[in-house]
mmCIF file of N, CA and C in Angstrom:
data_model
loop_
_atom_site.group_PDB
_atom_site.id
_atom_site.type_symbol
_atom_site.label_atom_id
_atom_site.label_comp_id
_atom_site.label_asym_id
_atom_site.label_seq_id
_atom_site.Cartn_x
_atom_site.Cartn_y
_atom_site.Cartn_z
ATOM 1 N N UNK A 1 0.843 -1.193 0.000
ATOM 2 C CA UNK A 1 0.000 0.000 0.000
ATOM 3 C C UNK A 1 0.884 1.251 0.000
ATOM 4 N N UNK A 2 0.892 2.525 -0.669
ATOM 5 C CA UNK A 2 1.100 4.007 -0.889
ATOM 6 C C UNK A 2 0.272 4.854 -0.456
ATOM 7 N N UNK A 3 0.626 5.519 0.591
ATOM 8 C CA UNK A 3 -0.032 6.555 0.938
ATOM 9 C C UNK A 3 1.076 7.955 0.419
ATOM 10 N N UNK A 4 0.294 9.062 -0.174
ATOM 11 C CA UNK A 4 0.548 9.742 -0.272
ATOM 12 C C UNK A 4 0.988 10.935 0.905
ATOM 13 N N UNK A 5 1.708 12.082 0.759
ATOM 14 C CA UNK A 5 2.793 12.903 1.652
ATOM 15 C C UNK A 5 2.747 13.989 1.326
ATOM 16 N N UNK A 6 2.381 14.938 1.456
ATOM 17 C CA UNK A 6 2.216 16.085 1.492
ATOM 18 C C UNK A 6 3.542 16.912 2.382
ATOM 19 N N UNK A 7 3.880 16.235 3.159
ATOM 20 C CA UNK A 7 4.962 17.278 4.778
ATOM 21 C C UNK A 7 5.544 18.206 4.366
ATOM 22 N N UNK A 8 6.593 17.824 3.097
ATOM 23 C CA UNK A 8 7.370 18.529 2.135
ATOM 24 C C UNK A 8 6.787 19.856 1.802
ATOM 25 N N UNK A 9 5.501 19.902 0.882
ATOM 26 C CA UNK A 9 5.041 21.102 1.317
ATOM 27 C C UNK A 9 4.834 22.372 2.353
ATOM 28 N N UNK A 10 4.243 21.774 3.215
ATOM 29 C CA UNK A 10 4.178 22.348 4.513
ATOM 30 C C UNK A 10 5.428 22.896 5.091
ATOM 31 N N UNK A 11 6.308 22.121 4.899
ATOM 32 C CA UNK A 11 7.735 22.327 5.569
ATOM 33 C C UNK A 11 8.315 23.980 4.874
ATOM 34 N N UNK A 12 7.606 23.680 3.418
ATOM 35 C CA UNK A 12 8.549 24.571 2.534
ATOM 36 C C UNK A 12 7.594 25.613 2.323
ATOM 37 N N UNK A 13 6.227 25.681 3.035
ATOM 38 C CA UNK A 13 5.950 26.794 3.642
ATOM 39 C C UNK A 13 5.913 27.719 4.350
ATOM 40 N N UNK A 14 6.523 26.676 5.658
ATOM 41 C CA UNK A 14 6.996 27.420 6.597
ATOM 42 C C UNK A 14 8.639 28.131 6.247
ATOM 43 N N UNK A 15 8.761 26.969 5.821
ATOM 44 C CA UNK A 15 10.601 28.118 5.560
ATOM 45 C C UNK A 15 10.295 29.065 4.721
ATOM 46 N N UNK A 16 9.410 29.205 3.418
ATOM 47 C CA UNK A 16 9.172 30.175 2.828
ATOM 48 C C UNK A 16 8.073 31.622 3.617
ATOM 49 N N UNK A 17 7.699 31.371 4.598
ATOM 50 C CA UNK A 17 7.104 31.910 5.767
ATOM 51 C C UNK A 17 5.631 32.736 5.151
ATOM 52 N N UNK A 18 5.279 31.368 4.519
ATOM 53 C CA UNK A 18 4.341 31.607 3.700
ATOM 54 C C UNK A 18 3.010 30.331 4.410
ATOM 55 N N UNK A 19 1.416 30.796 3.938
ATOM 56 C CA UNK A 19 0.944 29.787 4.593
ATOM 57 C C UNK A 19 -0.321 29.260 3.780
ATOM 58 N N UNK A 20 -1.307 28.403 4.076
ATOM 59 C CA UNK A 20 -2.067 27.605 2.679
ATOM 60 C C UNK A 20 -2.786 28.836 1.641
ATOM 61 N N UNK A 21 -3.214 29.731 2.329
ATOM 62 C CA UNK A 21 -4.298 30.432 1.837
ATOM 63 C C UNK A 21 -3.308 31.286 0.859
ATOM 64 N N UNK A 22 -2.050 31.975 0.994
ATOM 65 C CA UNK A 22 -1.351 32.142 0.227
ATOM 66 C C UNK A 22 -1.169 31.714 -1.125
ATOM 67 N N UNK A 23 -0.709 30.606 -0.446
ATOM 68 C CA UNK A 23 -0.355 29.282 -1.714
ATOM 69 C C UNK A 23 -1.674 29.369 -2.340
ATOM 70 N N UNK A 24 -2.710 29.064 -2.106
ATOM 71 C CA UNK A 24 -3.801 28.807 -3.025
ATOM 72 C C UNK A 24 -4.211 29.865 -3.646
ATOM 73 N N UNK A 25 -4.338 31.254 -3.241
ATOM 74 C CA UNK A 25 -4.283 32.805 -4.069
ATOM 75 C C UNK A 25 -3.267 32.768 -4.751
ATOM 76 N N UNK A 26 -2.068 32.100 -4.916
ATOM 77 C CA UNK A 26 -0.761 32.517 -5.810
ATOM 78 C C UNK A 26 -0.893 31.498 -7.195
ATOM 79 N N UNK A 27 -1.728 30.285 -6.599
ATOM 80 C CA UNK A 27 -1.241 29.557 -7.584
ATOM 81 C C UNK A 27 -3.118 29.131 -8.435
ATOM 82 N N UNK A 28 -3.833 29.968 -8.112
ATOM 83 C CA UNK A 28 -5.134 30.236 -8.523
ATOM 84 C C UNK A 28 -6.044 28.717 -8.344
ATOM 85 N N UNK A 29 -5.330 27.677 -7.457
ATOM 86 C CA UNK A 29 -6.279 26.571 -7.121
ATOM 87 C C UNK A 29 -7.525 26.577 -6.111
ATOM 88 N N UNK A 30 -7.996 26.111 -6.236
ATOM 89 C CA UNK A 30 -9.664 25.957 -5.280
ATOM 90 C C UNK A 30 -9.104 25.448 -3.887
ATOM 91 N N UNK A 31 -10.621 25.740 -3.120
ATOM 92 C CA UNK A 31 -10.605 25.271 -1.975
ATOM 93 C C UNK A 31 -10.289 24.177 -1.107
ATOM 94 N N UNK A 32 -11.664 23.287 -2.649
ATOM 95 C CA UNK A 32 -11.553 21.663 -2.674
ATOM 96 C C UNK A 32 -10.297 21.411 -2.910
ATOM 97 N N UNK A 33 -9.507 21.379 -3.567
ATOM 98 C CA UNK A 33 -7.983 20.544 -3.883
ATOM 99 C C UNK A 33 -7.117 21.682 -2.731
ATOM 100 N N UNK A 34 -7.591 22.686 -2.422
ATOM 101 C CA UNK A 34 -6.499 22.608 -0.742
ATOM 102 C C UNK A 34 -7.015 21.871 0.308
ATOM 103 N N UNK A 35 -7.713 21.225 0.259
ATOM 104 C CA UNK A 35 -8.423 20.783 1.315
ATOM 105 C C UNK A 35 -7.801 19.197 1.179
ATOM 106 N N UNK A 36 -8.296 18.650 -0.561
ATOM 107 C CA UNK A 36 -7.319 17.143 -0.391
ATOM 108 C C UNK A 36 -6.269 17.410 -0.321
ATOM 109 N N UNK A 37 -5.367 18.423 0.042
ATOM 110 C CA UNK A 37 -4.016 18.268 -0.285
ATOM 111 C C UNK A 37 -3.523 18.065 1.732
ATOM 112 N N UNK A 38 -4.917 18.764 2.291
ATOM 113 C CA UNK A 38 -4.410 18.761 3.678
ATOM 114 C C UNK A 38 -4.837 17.501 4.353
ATOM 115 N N UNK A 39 -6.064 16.694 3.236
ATOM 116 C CA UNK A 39 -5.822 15.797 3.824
ATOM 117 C C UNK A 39 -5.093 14.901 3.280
ATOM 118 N N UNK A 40 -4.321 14.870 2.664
ATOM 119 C CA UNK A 40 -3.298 13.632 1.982
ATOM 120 C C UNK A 40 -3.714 12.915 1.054
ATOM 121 N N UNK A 41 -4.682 13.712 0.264
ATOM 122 C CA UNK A 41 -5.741 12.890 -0.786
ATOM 123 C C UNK A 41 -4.409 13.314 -2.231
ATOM 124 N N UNK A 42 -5.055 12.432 -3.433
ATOM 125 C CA UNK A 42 -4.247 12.363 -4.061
ATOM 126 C C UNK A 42 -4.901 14.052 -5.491
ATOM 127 N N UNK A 43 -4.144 14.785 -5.867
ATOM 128 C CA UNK A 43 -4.526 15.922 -6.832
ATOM 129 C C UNK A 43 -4.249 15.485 -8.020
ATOM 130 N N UNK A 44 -4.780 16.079 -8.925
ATOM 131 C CA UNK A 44 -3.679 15.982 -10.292
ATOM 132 C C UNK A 44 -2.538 16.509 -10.178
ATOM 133 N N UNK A 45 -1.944 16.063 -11.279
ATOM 134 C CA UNK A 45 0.118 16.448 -11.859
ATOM 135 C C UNK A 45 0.103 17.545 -11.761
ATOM 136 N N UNK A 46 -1.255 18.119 -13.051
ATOM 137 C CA UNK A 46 -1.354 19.770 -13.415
ATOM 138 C C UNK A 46 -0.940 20.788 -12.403
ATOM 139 N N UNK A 47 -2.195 20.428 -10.975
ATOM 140 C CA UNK A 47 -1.594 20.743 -9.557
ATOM 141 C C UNK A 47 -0.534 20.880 -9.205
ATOM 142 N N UNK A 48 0.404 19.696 -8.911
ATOM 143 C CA UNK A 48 1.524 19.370 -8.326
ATOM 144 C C UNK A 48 2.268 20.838 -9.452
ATOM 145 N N UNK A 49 2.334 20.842 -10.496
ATOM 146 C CA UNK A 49 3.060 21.437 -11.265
ATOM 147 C C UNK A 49 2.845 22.873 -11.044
ATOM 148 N N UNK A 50 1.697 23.149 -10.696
ATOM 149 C CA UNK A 50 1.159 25.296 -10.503
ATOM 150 C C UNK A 50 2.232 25.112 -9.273
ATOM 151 N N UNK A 51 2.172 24.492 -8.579
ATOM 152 C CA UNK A 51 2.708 24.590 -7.192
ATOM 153 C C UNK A 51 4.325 24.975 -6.985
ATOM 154 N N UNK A 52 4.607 23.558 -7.787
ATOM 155 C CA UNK A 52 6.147 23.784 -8.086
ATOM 156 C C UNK A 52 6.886 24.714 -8.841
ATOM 157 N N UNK A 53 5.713 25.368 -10.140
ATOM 158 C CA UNK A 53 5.792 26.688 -10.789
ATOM 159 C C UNK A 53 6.485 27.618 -9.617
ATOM 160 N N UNK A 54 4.992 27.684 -8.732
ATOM 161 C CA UNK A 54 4.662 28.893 -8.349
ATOM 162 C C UNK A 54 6.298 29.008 -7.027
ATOM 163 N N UNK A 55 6.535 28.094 -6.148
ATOM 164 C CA UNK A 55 7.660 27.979 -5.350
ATOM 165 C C UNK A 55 9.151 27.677 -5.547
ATOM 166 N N UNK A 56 8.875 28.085 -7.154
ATOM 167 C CA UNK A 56 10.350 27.380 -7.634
ATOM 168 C C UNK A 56 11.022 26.308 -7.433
ATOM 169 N N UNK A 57 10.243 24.986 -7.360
ATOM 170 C CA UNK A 57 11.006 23.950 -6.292
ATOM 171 C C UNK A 57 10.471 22.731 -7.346
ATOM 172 N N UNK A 58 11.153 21.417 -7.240
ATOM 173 C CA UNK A 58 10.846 20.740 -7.620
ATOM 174 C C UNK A 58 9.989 19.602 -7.425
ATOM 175 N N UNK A 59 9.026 18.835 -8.089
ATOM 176 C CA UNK A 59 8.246 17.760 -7.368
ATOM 177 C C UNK A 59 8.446 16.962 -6.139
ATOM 178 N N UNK A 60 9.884 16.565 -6.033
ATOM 179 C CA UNK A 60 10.110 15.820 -4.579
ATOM 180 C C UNK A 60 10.083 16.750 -3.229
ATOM 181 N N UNK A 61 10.229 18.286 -4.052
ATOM 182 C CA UNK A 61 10.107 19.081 -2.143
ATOM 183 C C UNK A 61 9.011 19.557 -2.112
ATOM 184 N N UNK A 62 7.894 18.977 -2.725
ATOM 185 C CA UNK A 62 6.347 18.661 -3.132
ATOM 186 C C UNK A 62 5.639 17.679 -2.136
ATOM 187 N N UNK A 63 5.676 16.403 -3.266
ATOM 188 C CA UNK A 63 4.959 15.545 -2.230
ATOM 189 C C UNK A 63 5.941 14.046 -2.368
ATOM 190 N N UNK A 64 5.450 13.341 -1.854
ATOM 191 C CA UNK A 64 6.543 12.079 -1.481
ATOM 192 C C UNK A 64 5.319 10.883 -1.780
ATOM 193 N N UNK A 65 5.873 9.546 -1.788
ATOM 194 C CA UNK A 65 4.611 8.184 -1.572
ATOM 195 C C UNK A 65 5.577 7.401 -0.466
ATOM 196 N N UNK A 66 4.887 7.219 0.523
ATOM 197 C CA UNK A 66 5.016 6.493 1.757
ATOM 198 C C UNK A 66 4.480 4.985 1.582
ATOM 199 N N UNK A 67 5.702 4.262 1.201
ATOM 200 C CA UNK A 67 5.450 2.995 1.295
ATOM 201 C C UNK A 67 5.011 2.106 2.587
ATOM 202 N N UNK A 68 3.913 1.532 2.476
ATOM 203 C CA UNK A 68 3.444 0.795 4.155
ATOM 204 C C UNK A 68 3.626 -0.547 4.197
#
């Protein structure tokens, strides 16, 4: 089983001293997909990609899959 990881994000919000509601005004995504993202639900790529656009960073300081 894979559960998906979000932490990476979070982490690189806080160092960017930045926080969700930010992120989601910067990178023009909805409520609903901040909401699966807090709960560890899985988004589209497209997503993953505004994100990594928007923070200059690449997919792995994104999200991770947690092997169980």
């Amino acid at each position: 089983m894979v559960a998906i990881s979000y932490n990476k994000l979070w982490k690189k919000l806080i160092d960017m001293n930045m926080n969700k509601t930010q992120l989601r005004e910067m990178t023009g995504i909805g409520t609903g997909t901040m909401s699966k993202l807090s709960k560890g639900e899985p988004v589209s790529l497209e997503i993953i990609a505004k994100i990594c656009l928007t923070l200059k960073c690449n997919i792995e300081n994104v999200v991770e899959f947690i092997y169980e």
